[in-house]
Amino acid sequence: MADTSDIKNGLCIDWNGKLWSIVEFQHVKPGKGPAFVRTKLKNIETGKVVDNTFSAGHKIFPVRIERRSYQYLYPENEGYHFMNTEDYTQVFINKSMVEKSEFLSEGMICEITFHAEEEAPLLVDLPMYIEAEITYTEPGIKGDTATNSLKPATIDTGAEVRVPLFIDNGEKIKIDTRTGTYVERVKS
């Protein structure tokens, strides 16, 4: 058990029955009245950010979480199978825990956040950028780079992204998995 003096950025706490990570905090000592701690808390499971104020000395319940590297293996019914890259144990993750699952490709290394005491998976983070091959897009026109126009394209994972007009079938591109947007063409 800890109190508000132990609060720091990145600390994970159990608050109102859910797991929250402290994004930002500020100790405030007004001229009148008791001190308090103003915080921004991010729900680990949903990503929702809320503001909360704790009075000074309020008891908090820190929770230990761990991030581990896992390799994506294959999909199955309502989830995905991942393998630990160190001890080769496998874990099944529900589809709801994986954001932007359309970018998952076989062999991809992802970071899985675990509740350390319960060994329960909480969240799966894909790499920030992935390289993918264009499997289908309308033909591009040579020299068509002056405008900022985009066209739809399907990549090898089956996801659809918007790419510049000069990108053709078979080319490799870099994609930002957080937003699902084209970043650049990958040179072979």
Coordinates of C-alpha atoms in Angstrom, one line a residue:
M1 CA 0.0 0.0 0.0
A2 CA 1.2 3.5 -0.8
D3 CA -0.1 7.0 -0.6
T4 CA -0.1 10.1 -2.8
S5 CA 3.5 11.0 -2.1
D6 CA 4.5 7.8 -4.1
I7 CA 2.7 9.0 -7.2
K8 CA 4.9 9.3 -10.3
N9 CA 4.4 9.2 -14.1
G10 CA 3.9 5.7 -15.4
L11 CA 2.9 4.2 -12.1
C12 CA 0.0 1.7 -12.5
I13 CA -2.6 1.7 -9.8
D14 CA -5.8 -0.2 -9.0
W15 CA -8.5 2.5 -8.7
N16 CA -12.3 1.9 -8.6
G17 CA -11.7 -1.8 -9.5
K18 CA -9.9 -1.0 -12.7
L19 CA -6.2 -0.7 -13.7
W20 CA -5.0 2.9 -14.5
S21 CA -1.7 4.3 -15.5
I22 CA -0.7 7.8 -14.2
V23 CA 0.0 9.9 -17.3
E24 CA 0.6 13.2 -15.5
F25 CA 0.4 14.5 -11.9
Q26 CA 0.8 17.7 -10.0
H27 CA 1.1 18.2 -6.2
V28 CA -0.8 21.3 -5.2
K29 CA -0.5 23.1 -1.9
P30 CA -3.0 26.0 -1.8
G31 CA -2.6 28.9 0.6
K32 CA -5.8 27.8 2.3
G33 CA -7.0 24.2 2.9
P34 CA -5.3 20.9 2.6
A35 CA -2.8 19.8 -0.1
F36 CA -4.0 17.6 -3.0
V37 CA -2.6 15.8 -6.0
R38 CA -4.2 16.5 -9.4
T39 CA -3.7 13.5 -11.9
K40 CA -4.5 12.4 -15.4
L41 CA -5.2 8.6 -15.4
K42 CA -5.3 6.4 -18.4
N43 CA -7.3 3.2 -18.3
I44 CA -5.0 0.3 -19.3
E45 CA -7.7 -1.8 -21.0
T46 CA -9.8 0.9 -22.8
G47 CA -7.2 3.7 -23.2
K48 CA -9.7 6.3 -21.8
V49 CA -8.0 9.2 -20.0
V50 CA -9.7 10.9 -17.0
D51 CA -8.8 13.6 -14.6
N52 CA -8.9 12.9 -10.9
T53 CA -7.9 14.7 -7.7
F54 CA -6.6 12.8 -4.7
S55 CA -6.4 14.5 -1.3
A56 CA -2.9 14.5 0.3
G57 CA -2.2 11.2 2.1
H58 CA -4.9 9.3 0.2
K59 CA -4.1 5.6 0.0
I60 CA -3.4 4.2 -3.5
F61 CA -2.9 0.6 -4.5
P62 CA 0.1 0.2 -6.9
V63 CA 0.0 -2.7 -9.4
R64 CA 3.0 -4.2 -11.0
I65 CA 2.6 -4.6 -14.8
E66 CA 5.2 -6.0 -17.2
R67 CA 5.7 -5.6 -20.9
R68 CA 7.1 -8.6 -22.7
S69 CA 8.0 -9.4 -26.4
Y70 CA 5.8 -11.9 -28.1
Q71 CA 5.7 -13.2 -31.6
Y72 CA 2.4 -13.4 -33.4
L73 CA 1.7 -16.9 -34.6
Y74 CA -1.9 -17.4 -36.0
P75 CA -5.5 -16.4 -35.6
E76 CA -8.2 -18.7 -34.1
N77 CA -11.9 -18.1 -33.8
E78 CA -12.2 -15.2 -31.2
G79 CA -8.5 -14.4 -30.8
Y80 CA -4.9 -14.8 -31.6
H81 CA -2.0 -17.0 -30.5
F82 CA 1.3 -15.4 -29.5
M83 CA 4.6 -17.0 -28.5
N84 CA 7.0 -15.6 -25.9
T85 CA 10.4 -14.9 -27.6
E86 CA 12.4 -15.9 -24.6
D87 CA 10.9 -19.1 -23.2
Y88 CA 8.6 -20.1 -26.1
T89 CA 5.5 -20.4 -24.1
Q90 CA 2.3 -19.6 -26.0
V91 CA -0.6 -17.3 -24.9
F92 CA -4.1 -16.9 -26.4
I93 CA -5.3 -13.2 -26.6
N94 CA -8.9 -12.2 -27.2
K95 CA -9.5 -10.0 -30.3
S96 CA -10.8 -7.2 -28.1
M97 CA -7.3 -6.7 -26.6
V98 CA -5.6 -6.1 -30.0
E99 CA -6.1 -2.6 -31.5
K100 CA -5.6 -2.4 -35.3
S101 CA -5.5 -6.2 -35.6
E102 CA -5.8 -5.8 -39.4
F103 CA -2.1 -5.0 -39.4
L104 CA -1.0 -8.3 -37.7
S105 CA 1.2 -10.5 -39.9
E106 CA 2.7 -13.9 -39.1
G107 CA 6.0 -13.6 -37.3
M108 CA 5.4 -10.0 -36.1
I109 CA 7.0 -9.1 -32.8
C110 CA 4.5 -7.3 -30.5
E111 CA 4.6 -6.0 -26.9
I112 CA 2.0 -7.6 -24.5
T113 CA 1.3 -5.9 -21.2
F114 CA 0.7 -8.3 -18.4
H115 CA -0.7 -7.9 -14.9
A116 CA 2.3 -9.4 -13.1
E117 CA 0.7 -10.8 -10.0
E118 CA -2.1 -12.5 -11.9
E119 CA -0.1 -13.3 -15.1
A120 CA -3.2 -12.0 -17.0
P121 CA -2.7 -10.3 -20.4
L122 CA -4.1 -6.8 -20.5
L123 CA -3.1 -5.2 -23.8
V124 CA -1.3 -5.9 -27.0
D125 CA 0.8 -3.2 -28.7
L126 CA 1.8 -3.6 -32.3
P127 CA 5.1 -2.2 -33.6
M128 CA 4.8 1.6 -34.3
Y129 CA 5.7 1.0 -38.0
I130 CA 5.3 -2.0 -40.2
E131 CA 6.5 -2.8 -43.7
A132 CA 3.9 -4.3 -46.0
E133 CA 3.5 -5.2 -49.7
I134 CA 0.8 -3.8 -51.8
T135 CA -1.4 -6.7 -53.2
Y136 CA -3.9 -4.6 -55.1
T137 CA -4.3 -1.0 -56.1
E138 CA -5.4 0.9 -59.2
P139 CA -2.5 1.5 -61.6
G140 CA -0.4 4.7 -60.9
I141 CA 0.5 7.3 -63.4
K142 CA 4.2 8.0 -63.8
G143 CA 5.1 11.5 -62.6
D144 CA 1.9 12.0 -60.7
T145 CA 3.5 13.3 -57.5
A146 CA 2.6 16.9 -57.6
T147 CA -0.7 16.6 -55.8
N148 CA -1.4 15.2 -52.4
S149 CA -4.1 12.8 -53.7
L150 CA -4.5 9.4 -52.2
K151 CA -6.0 6.2 -53.5
P152 CA -7.1 3.0 -51.7
A153 CA -4.7 0.0 -51.7
T154 CA -4.9 -3.4 -50.1
I155 CA -1.8 -4.7 -48.3
D156 CA -0.6 -8.3 -47.7
T157 CA -2.4 -8.5 -44.3
G158 CA -5.7 -7.7 -46.0
A159 CA -6.0 -4.2 -44.5
E160 CA -6.9 -1.3 -46.7
V161 CA -4.8 1.9 -46.5
R162 CA -4.7 5.1 -48.6
V163 CA -1.5 5.6 -50.6
P164 CA -0.2 8.2 -53.0
L165 CA -1.1 7.9 -56.7
F166 CA 2.4 6.8 -57.8
I167 CA 2.4 3.5 -55.7
D168 CA 1.8 0.3 -57.7
N169 CA 1.1 -3.4 -57.0
G170 CA 4.0 -5.3 -55.5
E171 CA 5.7 -2.3 -53.9
K172 CA 6.7 -2.3 -50.3
I173 CA 5.5 0.6 -48.1
K174 CA 5.9 1.7 -44.5
I175 CA 2.7 2.1 -42.5
D176 CA 2.1 3.8 -39.1
T177 CA 0.0 1.3 -37.2
R178 CA -1.4 3.8 -34.7
T179 CA -3.2 5.8 -37.4
G180 CA -3.2 3.3 -40.3
T181 CA -1.6 5.8 -42.6
Y182 CA 1.1 5.5 -45.3
V183 CA 4.5 6.9 -44.3
E184 CA 6.9 6.2 -47.1
R185 CA 7.9 3.8 -49.9
V186 CA 10.5 1.2 -48.8
K187 CA 13.5 1.0 -51.1
S188 CA 14.4 -2.6 -52.1

